[in-house]
Structure formats: C-alpha cells, structure tokens
Amino acid sequence: MRLRFILSEIGIGLRRNLSMTISVILVTFVSLTFVGSAALLQLQIDKMKDDWYDKVEVSVFLCPATSPEPTCAGGEVTEDQKQAIRDALDEPEVAPLIVQPIFFETKEEAFASFKKQFGDQSWASVATVEDMNSSFRIKLTDPSQYQVVADVVSGRQGVESVQDQRRLFDRLFLVIDRATLLTGGLAAVMLIAAVLLITTTIRLSALSRKRETGIMRLVGASTMFIQLPFMLEGAIAATIGSLMAVGGLWLGVQYLVTDWLGGTVSWIPYVTTSDVLTVAPLLVASGILLAAISSLVTLSRYTKV
C-alpha cells in the first residue's frame, strides 16, 4: 500500500508540473551533455598523447652550405663533426635515453620527402637538394627527457638547430585543453541552472500538495515518507535527462567521430562509443545526485511538510 501510494503521488506530481518536469529533463540533458563532452575531450587528449608521444622524434638539423647560425660559420657540416655528434649521443649518461639505432637522413632523402609533401606547391619548385638539411632523427625512451639530449647537441659545431616534435603537439593539446575548460565552464553554468530548476519544480510540487502533506503529518507519517515522492520526482526527471545525455553523446561519437572524422582523418586515435559507456555511469550518478541534493535542500529549507 505504501509503495502504491508513493507511486501514485509521483504520478500526480509529474502530471501537475508536466512543463516544469520537461524543463528539468531538458536542462539536465544539456548540462550533462557538456559534462560528458568535457570528459570525452580529456580522454581524447590522453589517447593522442599516449599514441603520439611514443612516436615523436628529436630532429638534429645539421648545417647546410649556407647558414647564418654561428655554429655553421665553417660551412656545411663535415664528417668529423657528424662523428663528434654521434660520439656525444653515445655517452653513458645520454645513450640510455635514446632508442637505437639513430636514423640519419641525408640531404637527398630530405629533398625527396620535401617534394613528396610540398611538390604540388608552386613555391616548392625553386628548392634544390642543396637547400635541404641532413639530420639525425632521435627517438627517445622517455619523450619528457628531450632537454637532456638537446643540451648535449645544441651549440655544437655543425648543428644548425634542434627540434622536438613534442613541442609542436603540445600546442595542439593546449588548444584542446582550453576547449575542455570552456566546455567544463558551460557545463558548470548549466548544472547550476539545473539545480535551480529542480529546486523550483520540487517546491511548486510540494506547495500544490500542501493540504495532503499536512494530513499525512497529522496521521503520523514520517518525514521521509512524506518527502520521498517529491525526491523521486526530481530523481526520475534527472535520470531521464542523464540517459538522454548518454544517448546523445553515443550518437555523436558514433556518427560524427567514428564514421565521419575516422573516415576522413584516420591517423588520429579517436574516442569510441566504449569510452562513452565508460563515462555513462558517472553522468547518470551525477544526475541522480543532483536531483537528490536539490530536493533535500528544497524540502528541508523552503517547504514545511
């Protein structure tokens, strides 16, 4: 009988405040979609870092025939200078940081790569083999130890510049990190809106049944028994909104990321629908917790039952 009464009270409350209930569902859906998007963006960054940082190289560009750098004052790098660089990289404090063997790219190989990448550009037609840099391509066991290797070869005669590909990726990750922060900020604003709307909905529902709750108090009903229908109303609306958010994220990842982006740019490791399912319990739990806290605050502070 108690369960039947609680269910009937929930149905009455949802029908009486149908428009507000729909609003709660929609605001919860939008806010948790932003929360889920922020979480998926962070997962995307982690996937890209794990994949790309393992592939990045330190490129030691050697002096061409003409270079304004002080270390290239003697002209094009000599064989003795190349050997001195190799010897420096073989030192006991540096060698364990490097994945052997070290790849050496000649000017001819660099020119072939250049033509393959930029051959369709009009300005590339004026480039010649002599304009290219020969280079050492060094793969590190730990990409974060770039500076140790860079310090060993930088400033040596025959070395024009040292480039760490990781720094190029860091700029991209910085942009994505900022997008994540923006999404998280929007999510926080929407969550506040959801709390206020749930609070208002529960308060209106309680006020509309003030007479019934007063009678229940007179006949000895407990506070929890009186408040439970109102709390469940908010929880049901928030749960529906959170499930809609999970569904929206799943569809977005499946059709926009996996099918569209994955088919267009296939070399990036993207988040998948399994990652959405990983985030889903957090979103549903957040929706229920959001509704529970809002309901408790409303019923305890603003409505006398």
Short mmCIF file of N, CA, C and O in Angstrom, two decimals, residues 73-120:
data_model
loop_
_atom_site.label_atom_id
_atom_site.label_comp_id
_atom_site.label_asym_id
_atom_site.label_seq_id
_atom_site.Cartn_x
_atom_site.Cartn_y
_atom_site.Cartn_z
N ALA A 73 79.42 28.54 -39.08
CA ALA A 73 80.35 29.51 -39.67
C ALA A 73 81.36 28.84 -40.61
O ALA A 73 81.83 29.46 -41.57
N GLY A 74 81.64 27.57 -40.37
CA GLY A 74 82.60 26.86 -41.22
C GLY A 74 81.99 26.26 -42.46
O GLY A 74 82.68 25.53 -43.19
N GLY A 75 80.72 26.55 -42.73
CA GLY A 75 80.07 25.99 -43.92
C GLY A 75 79.34 24.70 -43.61
O GLY A 75 78.92 24.45 -42.46
N GLU A 76 79.20 23.88 -44.62
CA GLU A 76 78.44 22.64 -44.48
C GLU A 76 79.12 21.70 -43.48
O GLU A 76 80.34 21.68 -43.36
N VAL A 77 78.28 20.96 -42.76
CA VAL A 77 78.78 20.05 -41.75
C VAL A 77 79.76 19.05 -42.35
O VAL A 77 79.58 18.56 -43.47
N THR A 78 80.81 18.76 -41.60
CA THR A 78 81.83 17.82 -42.07
C THR A 78 81.60 16.44 -41.47
O THR A 78 80.83 16.27 -40.51
N GLU A 79 82.30 15.47 -41.99
CA GLU A 79 82.19 14.11 -41.47
C GLU A 79 82.71 14.04 -40.04
O GLU A 79 82.17 13.29 -39.22
N ASP A 80 83.77 14.78 -39.75
CA ASP A 80 84.30 14.79 -38.38
C ASP A 80 83.28 15.35 -37.40
O ASP A 80 83.14 14.86 -36.26
N GLN A 81 82.59 16.39 -37.80
CA GLN A 81 81.56 16.97 -36.94
C GLN A 81 80.40 16.00 -36.73
O GLN A 81 79.87 15.89 -35.61
N LYS A 82 80.02 15.29 -37.77
CA LYS A 82 78.96 14.28 -37.64
C LYS A 82 79.37 13.21 -36.64
O LYS A 82 78.58 12.79 -35.80
N GLN A 83 80.62 12.77 -36.75
CA GLN A 83 81.10 11.72 -35.85
C GLN A 83 81.15 12.24 -34.42
O GLN A 83 80.85 11.50 -33.47
N ALA A 84 81.52 13.51 -34.24
CA ALA A 84 81.57 14.09 -32.89
C ALA A 84 80.16 14.13 -32.27
O ALA A 84 80.00 13.89 -31.07
N ILE A 85 79.16 14.40 -33.09
CA ILE A 85 77.77 14.40 -32.60
C ILE A 85 77.36 12.99 -32.22
O ILE A 85 76.72 12.77 -31.17
N ARG A 86 77.70 12.02 -33.05
CA ARG A 86 77.38 10.62 -32.73
C ARG A 86 78.05 10.20 -31.42
O ARG A 86 77.43 9.53 -30.57
N ASP A 87 79.31 10.57 -31.26
CA ASP A 87 80.04 10.21 -30.03
C ASP A 87 79.38 10.83 -28.80
O ASP A 87 79.30 10.20 -27.73
N ALA A 88 78.89 12.08 -28.95
CA ALA A 88 78.23 12.73 -27.83
C ALA A 88 76.94 12.03 -27.45
O ALA A 88 76.60 11.90 -26.27
N LEU A 89 76.23 11.52 -28.46
CA LEU A 89 74.97 10.82 -28.20
C LEU A 89 75.21 9.41 -27.64
O LEU A 89 74.29 8.81 -27.08
N ASP A 90 76.43 8.92 -27.80
CA ASP A 90 76.77 7.59 -27.26
C ASP A 90 77.33 7.65 -25.85
O ASP A 90 77.69 6.61 -25.27
N GLU A 91 77.43 8.86 -25.28
CA GLU A 91 77.95 9.00 -23.92
C GLU A 91 77.04 8.23 -22.94
O GLU A 91 75.83 8.13 -23.15
N PRO A 92 77.62 7.66 -21.87
CA PRO A 92 76.85 6.81 -20.94
C PRO A 92 75.63 7.49 -20.33
O PRO A 92 74.62 6.83 -20.06
N GLU A 93 75.69 8.82 -20.10
CA GLU A 93 74.56 9.49 -19.48
C GLU A 93 73.45 9.81 -20.48
O GLU A 93 72.34 10.18 -20.09
N VAL A 94 73.74 9.69 -21.77
CA VAL A 94 72.75 10.03 -22.81
C VAL A 94 72.21 8.79 -23.51
O VAL A 94 71.01 8.70 -23.79
N ALA A 95 73.08 7.83 -23.79
CA ALA A 95 72.71 6.65 -24.57
C ALA A 95 71.47 5.92 -24.03
O ALA A 95 70.61 5.49 -24.82
N PRO A 96 71.29 5.74 -22.69
CA PRO A 96 70.10 5.02 -22.21
C PRO A 96 68.78 5.75 -22.51
O PRO A 96 67.71 5.12 -22.47
N LEU A 97 68.84 7.04 -22.83
CA LEU A 97 67.63 7.81 -23.12
C LEU A 97 67.19 7.69 -24.57
O LEU A 97 66.11 8.15 -24.94
N ILE A 98 68.05 7.07 -25.40
CA ILE A 98 67.82 7.04 -26.85
C ILE A 98 67.48 5.62 -27.29
O ILE A 98 68.13 4.65 -26.88
N VAL A 99 66.48 5.52 -28.16
CA VAL A 99 66.14 4.23 -28.78
C VAL A 99 67.07 4.04 -29.97
O VAL A 99 67.07 4.85 -30.91
N GLN A 100 67.86 3.00 -29.93
CA GLN A 100 68.80 2.73 -31.01
C GLN A 100 68.11 1.92 -32.12
O GLN A 100 67.19 1.16 -31.86
N PRO A 101 68.55 2.04 -33.37
CA PRO A 101 69.63 2.91 -33.83
C PRO A 101 69.13 4.32 -34.13
O PRO A 101 67.95 4.54 -34.35
N ILE A 102 70.05 5.27 -34.16
CA ILE A 102 69.74 6.65 -34.54
C ILE A 102 69.68 6.72 -36.06
O ILE A 102 70.61 6.27 -36.75
N PHE A 103 68.60 7.27 -36.59
CA PHE A 103 68.43 7.35 -38.04
C PHE A 103 69.08 8.62 -38.57
O PHE A 103 68.88 9.71 -38.01
N PHE A 104 69.85 8.48 -39.64
CA PHE A 104 70.47 9.64 -40.28
C PHE A 104 69.80 9.86 -41.63
O PHE A 104 69.75 8.95 -42.48
N GLU A 105 69.27 11.07 -41.84
CA GLU A 105 68.61 11.42 -43.10
C GLU A 105 69.54 12.32 -43.91
O GLU A 105 69.93 13.39 -43.45
N THR A 106 69.88 11.87 -45.11
CA THR A 106 70.74 12.66 -45.99
C THR A 106 69.96 13.80 -46.62
O THR A 106 68.73 13.85 -46.55
N LYS A 107 70.69 14.73 -47.26
CA LYS A 107 70.03 15.84 -47.94
C LYS A 107 69.15 15.32 -49.08
O LYS A 107 68.07 15.87 -49.33
N GLU A 108 69.60 14.29 -49.76
CA GLU A 108 68.82 13.72 -50.86
C GLU A 108 67.51 13.13 -50.35
O GLU A 108 66.44 13.31 -50.97
N GLU A 109 67.59 12.42 -49.22
CA GLU A 109 66.36 11.85 -48.64
C GLU A 109 65.44 12.95 -48.13
O GLU A 109 64.21 12.86 -48.27
N ALA A 110 66.01 14.00 -47.55
CA ALA A 110 65.20 15.12 -47.07
C ALA A 110 64.53 15.82 -48.25
O ALA A 110 63.36 16.23 -48.15
N PHE A 111 65.24 15.95 -49.39
CA PHE A 111 64.65 16.59 -50.57
C PHE A 111 63.51 15.74 -51.13
O PHE A 111 62.47 16.28 -51.56
N ALA A 112 63.69 14.41 -51.14
CA ALA A 112 62.64 13.52 -51.62
C ALA A 112 61.39 13.64 -50.75
O ALA A 112 60.25 13.68 -51.26
N SER A 113 61.58 13.70 -49.43
CA SER A 113 60.44 13.87 -48.51
C SER A 113 59.77 15.22 -48.72
O SER A 113 58.54 15.34 -48.68
N PHE A 114 60.60 16.25 -48.95
CA PHE A 114 60.07 17.59 -49.18
C PHE A 114 59.20 17.62 -50.44
O PHE A 114 58.10 18.20 -50.44
N LYS A 115 59.69 17.03 -51.53
CA LYS A 115 58.93 17.02 -52.78
C LYS A 115 57.64 16.21 -52.65
O LYS A 115 56.61 16.57 -53.23
N LYS A 116 57.71 15.15 -51.87
CA LYS A 116 56.51 14.33 -51.68
C LYS A 116 55.44 15.10 -50.91
O LYS A 116 54.24 14.97 -51.19
N GLN A 117 55.87 15.92 -49.96
CA GLN A 117 54.93 16.65 -49.12
C GLN A 117 54.47 17.96 -49.75
O GLN A 117 53.29 18.33 -49.64
N PHE A 118 55.38 18.67 -50.42
CA PHE A 118 55.04 20.00 -50.93
C PHE A 118 55.21 20.13 -52.44
O PHE A 118 55.20 21.23 -52.98
N GLY A 119 55.35 19.02 -53.14
CA GLY A 119 55.62 19.06 -54.57
C GLY A 119 54.55 19.75 -55.40
O GLY A 119 54.83 20.27 -56.47
N ASP A 120 53.32 19.78 -54.90
CA ASP A 120 52.24 20.40 -55.65
C ASP A 120 52.15 21.91 -55.43
O ASP A 120 51.30 22.59 -56.02
#
